[in-house]
Short mmCIF file of C-alpha atoms in Angstrom, two decimals:
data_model
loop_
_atom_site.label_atom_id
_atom_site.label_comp_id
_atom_site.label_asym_id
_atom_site.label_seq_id
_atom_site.Cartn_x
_atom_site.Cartn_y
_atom_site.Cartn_z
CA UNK A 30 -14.15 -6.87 -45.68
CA UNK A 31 -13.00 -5.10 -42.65
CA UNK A 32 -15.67 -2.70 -43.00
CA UNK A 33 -18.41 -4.96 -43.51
CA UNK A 34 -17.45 -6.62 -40.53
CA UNK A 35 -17.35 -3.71 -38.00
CA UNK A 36 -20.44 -2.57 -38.97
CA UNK A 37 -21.96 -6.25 -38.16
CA UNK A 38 -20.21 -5.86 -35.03
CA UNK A 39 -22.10 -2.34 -33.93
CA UNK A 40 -25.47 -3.82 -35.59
CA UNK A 41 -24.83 -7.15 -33.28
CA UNK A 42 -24.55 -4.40 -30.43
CA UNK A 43 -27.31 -2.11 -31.02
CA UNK A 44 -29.70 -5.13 -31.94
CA UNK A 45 -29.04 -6.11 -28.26
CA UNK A 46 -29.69 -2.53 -26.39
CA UNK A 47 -33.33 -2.23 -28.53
CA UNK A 48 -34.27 -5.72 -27.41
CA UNK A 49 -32.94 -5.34 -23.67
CA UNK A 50 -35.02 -1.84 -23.72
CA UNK A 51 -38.13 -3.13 -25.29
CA UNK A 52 -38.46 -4.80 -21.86
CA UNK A 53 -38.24 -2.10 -19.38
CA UNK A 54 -41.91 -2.27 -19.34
CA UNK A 55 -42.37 -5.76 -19.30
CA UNK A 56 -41.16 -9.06 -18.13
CA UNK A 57 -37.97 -10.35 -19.62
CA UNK A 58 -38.21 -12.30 -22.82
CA UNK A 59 -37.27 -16.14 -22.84
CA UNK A 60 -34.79 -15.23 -25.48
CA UNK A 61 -33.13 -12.49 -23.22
CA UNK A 62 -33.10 -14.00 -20.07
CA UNK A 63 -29.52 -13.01 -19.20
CA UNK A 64 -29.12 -9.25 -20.20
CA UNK A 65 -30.03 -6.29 -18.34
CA UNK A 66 -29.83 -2.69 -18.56
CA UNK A 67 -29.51 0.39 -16.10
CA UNK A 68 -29.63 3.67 -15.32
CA UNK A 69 -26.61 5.02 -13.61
CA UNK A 70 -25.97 8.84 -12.01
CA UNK A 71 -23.84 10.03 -9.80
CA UNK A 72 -23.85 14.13 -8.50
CA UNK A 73 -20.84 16.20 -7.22
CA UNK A 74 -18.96 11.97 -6.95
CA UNK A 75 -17.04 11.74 -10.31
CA UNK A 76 -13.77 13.11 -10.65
CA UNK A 77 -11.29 12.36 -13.67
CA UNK A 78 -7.15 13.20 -13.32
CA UNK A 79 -5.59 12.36 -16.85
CA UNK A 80 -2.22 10.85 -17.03
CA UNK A 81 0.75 13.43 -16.01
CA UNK A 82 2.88 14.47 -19.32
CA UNK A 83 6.49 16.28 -19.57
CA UNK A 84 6.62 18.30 -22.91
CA UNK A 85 9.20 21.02 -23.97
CA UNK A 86 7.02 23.73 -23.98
CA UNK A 87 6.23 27.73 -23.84
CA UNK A 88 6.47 28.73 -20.15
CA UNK A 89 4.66 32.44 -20.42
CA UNK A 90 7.95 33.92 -19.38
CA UNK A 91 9.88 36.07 -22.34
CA UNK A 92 13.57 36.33 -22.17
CA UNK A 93 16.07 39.12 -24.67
CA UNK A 94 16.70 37.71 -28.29
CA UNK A 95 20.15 37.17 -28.59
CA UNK A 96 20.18 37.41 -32.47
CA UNK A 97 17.48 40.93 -31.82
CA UNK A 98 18.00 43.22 -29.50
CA UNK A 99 15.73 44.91 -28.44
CA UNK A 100 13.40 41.95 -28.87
CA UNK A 101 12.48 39.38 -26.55
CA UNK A 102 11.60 35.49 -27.20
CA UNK A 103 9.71 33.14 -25.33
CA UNK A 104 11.15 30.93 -23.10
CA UNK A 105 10.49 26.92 -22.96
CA UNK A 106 11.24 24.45 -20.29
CA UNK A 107 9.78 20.64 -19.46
CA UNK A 108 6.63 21.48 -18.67
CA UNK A 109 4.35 19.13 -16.70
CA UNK A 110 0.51 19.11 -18.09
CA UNK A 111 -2.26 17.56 -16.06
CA UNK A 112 -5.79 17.95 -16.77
CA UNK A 113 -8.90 17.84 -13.84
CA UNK A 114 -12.42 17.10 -14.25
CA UNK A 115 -14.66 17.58 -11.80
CA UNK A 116 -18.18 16.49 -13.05
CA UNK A 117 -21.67 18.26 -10.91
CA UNK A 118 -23.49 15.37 -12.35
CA UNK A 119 -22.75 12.46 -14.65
CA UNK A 120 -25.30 10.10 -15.88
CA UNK A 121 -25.73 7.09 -18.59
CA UNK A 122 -26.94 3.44 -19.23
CA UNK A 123 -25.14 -0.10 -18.21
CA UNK A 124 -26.01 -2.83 -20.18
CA UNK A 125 -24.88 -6.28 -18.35
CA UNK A 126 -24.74 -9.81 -19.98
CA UNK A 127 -24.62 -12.72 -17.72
CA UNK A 128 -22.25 -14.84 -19.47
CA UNK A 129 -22.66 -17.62 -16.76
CA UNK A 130 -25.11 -18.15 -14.17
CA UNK A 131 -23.44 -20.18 -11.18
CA UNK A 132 -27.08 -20.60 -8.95
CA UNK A 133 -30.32 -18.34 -9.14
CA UNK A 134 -28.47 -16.03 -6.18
CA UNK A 135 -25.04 -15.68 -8.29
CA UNK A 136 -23.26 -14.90 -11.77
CA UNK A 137 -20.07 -13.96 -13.82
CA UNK A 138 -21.11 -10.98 -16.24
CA UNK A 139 -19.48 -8.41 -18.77
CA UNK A 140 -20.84 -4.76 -17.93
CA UNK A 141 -20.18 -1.61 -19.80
CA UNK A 142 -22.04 1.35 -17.61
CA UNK A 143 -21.09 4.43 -20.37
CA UNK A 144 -20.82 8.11 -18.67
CA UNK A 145 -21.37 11.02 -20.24
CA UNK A 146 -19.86 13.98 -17.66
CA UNK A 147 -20.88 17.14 -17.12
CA UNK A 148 -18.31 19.50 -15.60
CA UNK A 149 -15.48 21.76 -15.92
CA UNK A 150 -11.71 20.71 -16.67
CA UNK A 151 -9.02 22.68 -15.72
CA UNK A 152 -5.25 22.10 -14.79
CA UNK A 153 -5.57 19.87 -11.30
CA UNK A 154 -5.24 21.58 -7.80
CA UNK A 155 -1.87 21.18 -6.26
CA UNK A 156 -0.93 22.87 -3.17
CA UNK A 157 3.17 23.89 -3.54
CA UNK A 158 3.38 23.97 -7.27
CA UNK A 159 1.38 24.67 -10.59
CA UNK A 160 1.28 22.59 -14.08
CA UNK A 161 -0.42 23.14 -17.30
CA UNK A 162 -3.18 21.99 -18.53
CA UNK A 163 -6.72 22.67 -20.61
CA UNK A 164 -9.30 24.35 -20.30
CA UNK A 165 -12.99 22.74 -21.28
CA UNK A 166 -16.17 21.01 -20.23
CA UNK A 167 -17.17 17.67 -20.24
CA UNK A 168 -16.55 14.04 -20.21
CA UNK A 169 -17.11 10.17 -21.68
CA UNK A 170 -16.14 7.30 -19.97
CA UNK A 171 -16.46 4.30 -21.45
CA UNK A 172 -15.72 1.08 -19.33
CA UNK A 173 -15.51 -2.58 -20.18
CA UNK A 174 -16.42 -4.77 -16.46
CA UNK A 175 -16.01 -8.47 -15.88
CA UNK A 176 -17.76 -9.07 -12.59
CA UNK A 177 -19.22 -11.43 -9.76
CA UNK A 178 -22.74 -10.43 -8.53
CA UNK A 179 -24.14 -12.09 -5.24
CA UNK A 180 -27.35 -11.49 -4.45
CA UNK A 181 -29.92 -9.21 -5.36
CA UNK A 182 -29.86 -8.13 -8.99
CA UNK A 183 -27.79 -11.25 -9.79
CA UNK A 184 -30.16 -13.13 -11.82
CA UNK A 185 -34.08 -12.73 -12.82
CA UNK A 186 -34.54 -15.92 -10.17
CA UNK A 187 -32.82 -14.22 -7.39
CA UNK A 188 -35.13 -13.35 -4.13
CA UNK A 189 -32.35 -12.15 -1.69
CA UNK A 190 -32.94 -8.20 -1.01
CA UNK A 191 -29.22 -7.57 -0.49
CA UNK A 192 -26.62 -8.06 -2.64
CA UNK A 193 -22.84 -7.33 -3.76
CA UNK A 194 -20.83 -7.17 -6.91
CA UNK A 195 -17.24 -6.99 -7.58
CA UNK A 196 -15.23 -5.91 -10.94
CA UNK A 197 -12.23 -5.29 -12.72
CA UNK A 198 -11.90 -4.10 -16.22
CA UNK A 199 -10.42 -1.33 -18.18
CA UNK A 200 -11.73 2.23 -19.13
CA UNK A 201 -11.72 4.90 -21.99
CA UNK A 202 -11.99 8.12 -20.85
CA UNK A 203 -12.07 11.21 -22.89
CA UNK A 204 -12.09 15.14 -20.98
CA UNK A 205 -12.74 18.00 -22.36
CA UNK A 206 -15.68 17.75 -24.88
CA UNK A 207 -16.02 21.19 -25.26
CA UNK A 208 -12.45 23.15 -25.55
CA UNK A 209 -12.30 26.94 -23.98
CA UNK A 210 -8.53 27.59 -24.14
CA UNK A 211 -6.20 29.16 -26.86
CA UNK A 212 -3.37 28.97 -24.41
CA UNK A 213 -0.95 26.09 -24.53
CA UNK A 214 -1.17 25.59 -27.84
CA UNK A 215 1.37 23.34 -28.00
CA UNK A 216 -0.19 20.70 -25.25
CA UNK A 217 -0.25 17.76 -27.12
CA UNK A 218 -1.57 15.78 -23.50
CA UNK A 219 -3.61 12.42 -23.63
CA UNK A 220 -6.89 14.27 -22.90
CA UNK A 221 -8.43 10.74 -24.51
CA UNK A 222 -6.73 7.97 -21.80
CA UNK A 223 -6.97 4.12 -21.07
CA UNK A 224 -6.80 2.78 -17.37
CA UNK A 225 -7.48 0.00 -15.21
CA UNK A 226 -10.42 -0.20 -13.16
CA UNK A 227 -11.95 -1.80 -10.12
CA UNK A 228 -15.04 -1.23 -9.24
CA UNK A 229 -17.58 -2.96 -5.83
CA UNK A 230 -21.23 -2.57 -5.72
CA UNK A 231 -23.84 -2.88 -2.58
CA UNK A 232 -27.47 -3.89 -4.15
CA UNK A 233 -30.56 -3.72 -2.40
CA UNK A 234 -34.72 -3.28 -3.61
CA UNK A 235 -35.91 0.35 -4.50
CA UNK A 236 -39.52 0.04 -5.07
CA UNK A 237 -40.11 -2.75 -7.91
CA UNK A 238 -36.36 -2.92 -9.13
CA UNK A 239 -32.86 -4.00 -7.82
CA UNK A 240 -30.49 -0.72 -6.91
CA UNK A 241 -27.41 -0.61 -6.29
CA UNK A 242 -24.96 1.92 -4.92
CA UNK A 243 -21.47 1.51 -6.58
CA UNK A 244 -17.24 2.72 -6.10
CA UNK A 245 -14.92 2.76 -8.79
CA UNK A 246 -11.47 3.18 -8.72
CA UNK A 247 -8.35 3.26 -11.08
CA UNK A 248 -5.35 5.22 -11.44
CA UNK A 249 -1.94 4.83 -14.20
CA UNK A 250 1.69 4.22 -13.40
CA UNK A 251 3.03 7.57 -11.91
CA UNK A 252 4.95 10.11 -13.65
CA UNK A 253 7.65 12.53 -12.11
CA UNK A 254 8.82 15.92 -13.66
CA UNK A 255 11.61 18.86 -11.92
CA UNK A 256 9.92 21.83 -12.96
CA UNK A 257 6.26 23.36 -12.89
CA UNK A 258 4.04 25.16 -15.72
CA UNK A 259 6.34 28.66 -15.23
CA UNK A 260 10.05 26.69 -15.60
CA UNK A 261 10.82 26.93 -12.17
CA UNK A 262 12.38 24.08 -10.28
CA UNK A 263 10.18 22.11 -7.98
CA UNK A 264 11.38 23.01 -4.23
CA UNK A 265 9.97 21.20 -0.66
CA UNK A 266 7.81 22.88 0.77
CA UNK A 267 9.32 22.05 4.52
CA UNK A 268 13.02 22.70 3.84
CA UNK A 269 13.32 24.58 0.51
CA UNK A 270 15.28 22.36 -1.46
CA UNK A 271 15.01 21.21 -4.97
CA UNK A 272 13.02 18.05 -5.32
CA UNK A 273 10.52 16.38 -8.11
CA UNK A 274 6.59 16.62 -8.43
CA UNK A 275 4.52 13.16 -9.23
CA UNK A 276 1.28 13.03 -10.91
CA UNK A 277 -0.67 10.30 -12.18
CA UNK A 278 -4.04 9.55 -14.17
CA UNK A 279 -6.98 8.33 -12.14
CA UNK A 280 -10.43 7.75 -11.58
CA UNK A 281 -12.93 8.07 -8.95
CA UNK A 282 -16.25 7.90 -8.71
CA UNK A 283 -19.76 7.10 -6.46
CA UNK A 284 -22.95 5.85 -8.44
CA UNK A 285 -26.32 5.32 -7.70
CA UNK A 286 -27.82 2.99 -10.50
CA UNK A 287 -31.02 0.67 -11.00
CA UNK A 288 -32.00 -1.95 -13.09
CA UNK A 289 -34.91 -0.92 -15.52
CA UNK A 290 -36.36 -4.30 -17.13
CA UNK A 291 -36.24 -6.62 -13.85
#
């Protein structure tokens, strides 16, 4: 039963994106007056942080077995991991439901604008210390928006030319597609993380369709560890004395995006 159901669910879905894209050449159908889809980019503008973990881990260093000499074993420690992606271009469709139209100028809507990233992960760049973390390429993000748009794009009766929209919602996002290391074996990180996310669009006329220029933001609770990827305590960097790190998963990102069956 539970399978039969799901898949009516993703048929339900996918019925929706073939009839909202068998109008990008046309005018919208009387049965479909309230979805639209987009086309979203965004180049050198989408960066990715997954949440901060602590895990007792390898820290590269070898130290004398105790029960072998003359061997040595390797030594562990509370490692912090961290992962970074910094996508060169990102790019992927938004379809939007209007679930209730206030005016022709203004409406509540659900929007999920799915990413697919394309860009290198690595550990993330901090300037006094140094944490673990993968190595790899690519990323998904997949987002679930309520939000107000006023103005242009709002609604298929809207004439304004400019416009704004404002969302919150939360996101699933997934780094490192493709997997280069063998190190760190034992990094058992959320490379696959939920967050909340807010997001503000500007919307204005690019040729025959509605555009729109878009921020989104979101970042987890904050995580604190006392030593880096090697074992070594965390020190300040102004007076030399023992302190923690923070880290924290987050989200940024600038997109250009227009609406294809206005």
């Amino acid at each position: 039963m539970y399978k039969r159901y799901t898949m009516k669910k993703i048929a339900l879905v996918l019925l929706t994106v073939i009839t909202g894209t068998s109008t990008i050449y046309g005018q919208k159908s009387d049965y479909n007056e309230d979805f639209f889809l987009a086309l979203h980019s965004s180049f050198y503008l989408d960066y990715i942080w997954t949440p901060l973990e602590v895990a007792y881990a390898p820290t590269g260093n070898m130290k004398p077995d105790p029960d072998n000499p003359g061997n040595t074993i390797p030594i562990y420690a509370e490692i912090p991991f961290q992962s970074f992606t910094n996508n060169f271009v990102s790019f992927g469709l938004e379809p939007r439901y209007n679930i209730r139209t206030l005016d022709e100028n203004s409406a509540i809507a659900i929007s999920a604008p799915i990413t697919i990233g394309l860009g290198q992960v690595t550990a993330p760049p901090y300037s006094d210390f140094s944490v673990g973390g993968i190595e790899g390429f690519g990323s998904i993000q997949i987002p679930l928006f309520a939000k107000l748009y006023v103005g242009s794009g709002s609604t298929y009766d809207c004439e304004k030319d400019i416009g704004i929209s404002m969302g919150i919602g939360l996101e699933y996002n997934k780094v490192g597609l493709i997997r280069f290391d063998q190190s760190q074996s034992s990094y058992k990180g959320k490379t696959g993380f939920v967050l909340p996310v807010a997001s503000i669009g500007f919307h204005f006329w690019r040729g025959y369709n509605p555009a729109e220029i878009n921020i989104k933001y979101g970042h987890t609770a904050p995580a604190y560890f006392s030593y880096d990827r090697n074992g070594d305590s965390i020190r300040d960097a102004t007076n030399g004395k023992i302190t923690q790190g923070k880290g924290q998963g987050r989200v940024i990102k600038v997109t250009m995006s227009q609406i294809l069956n206005y």
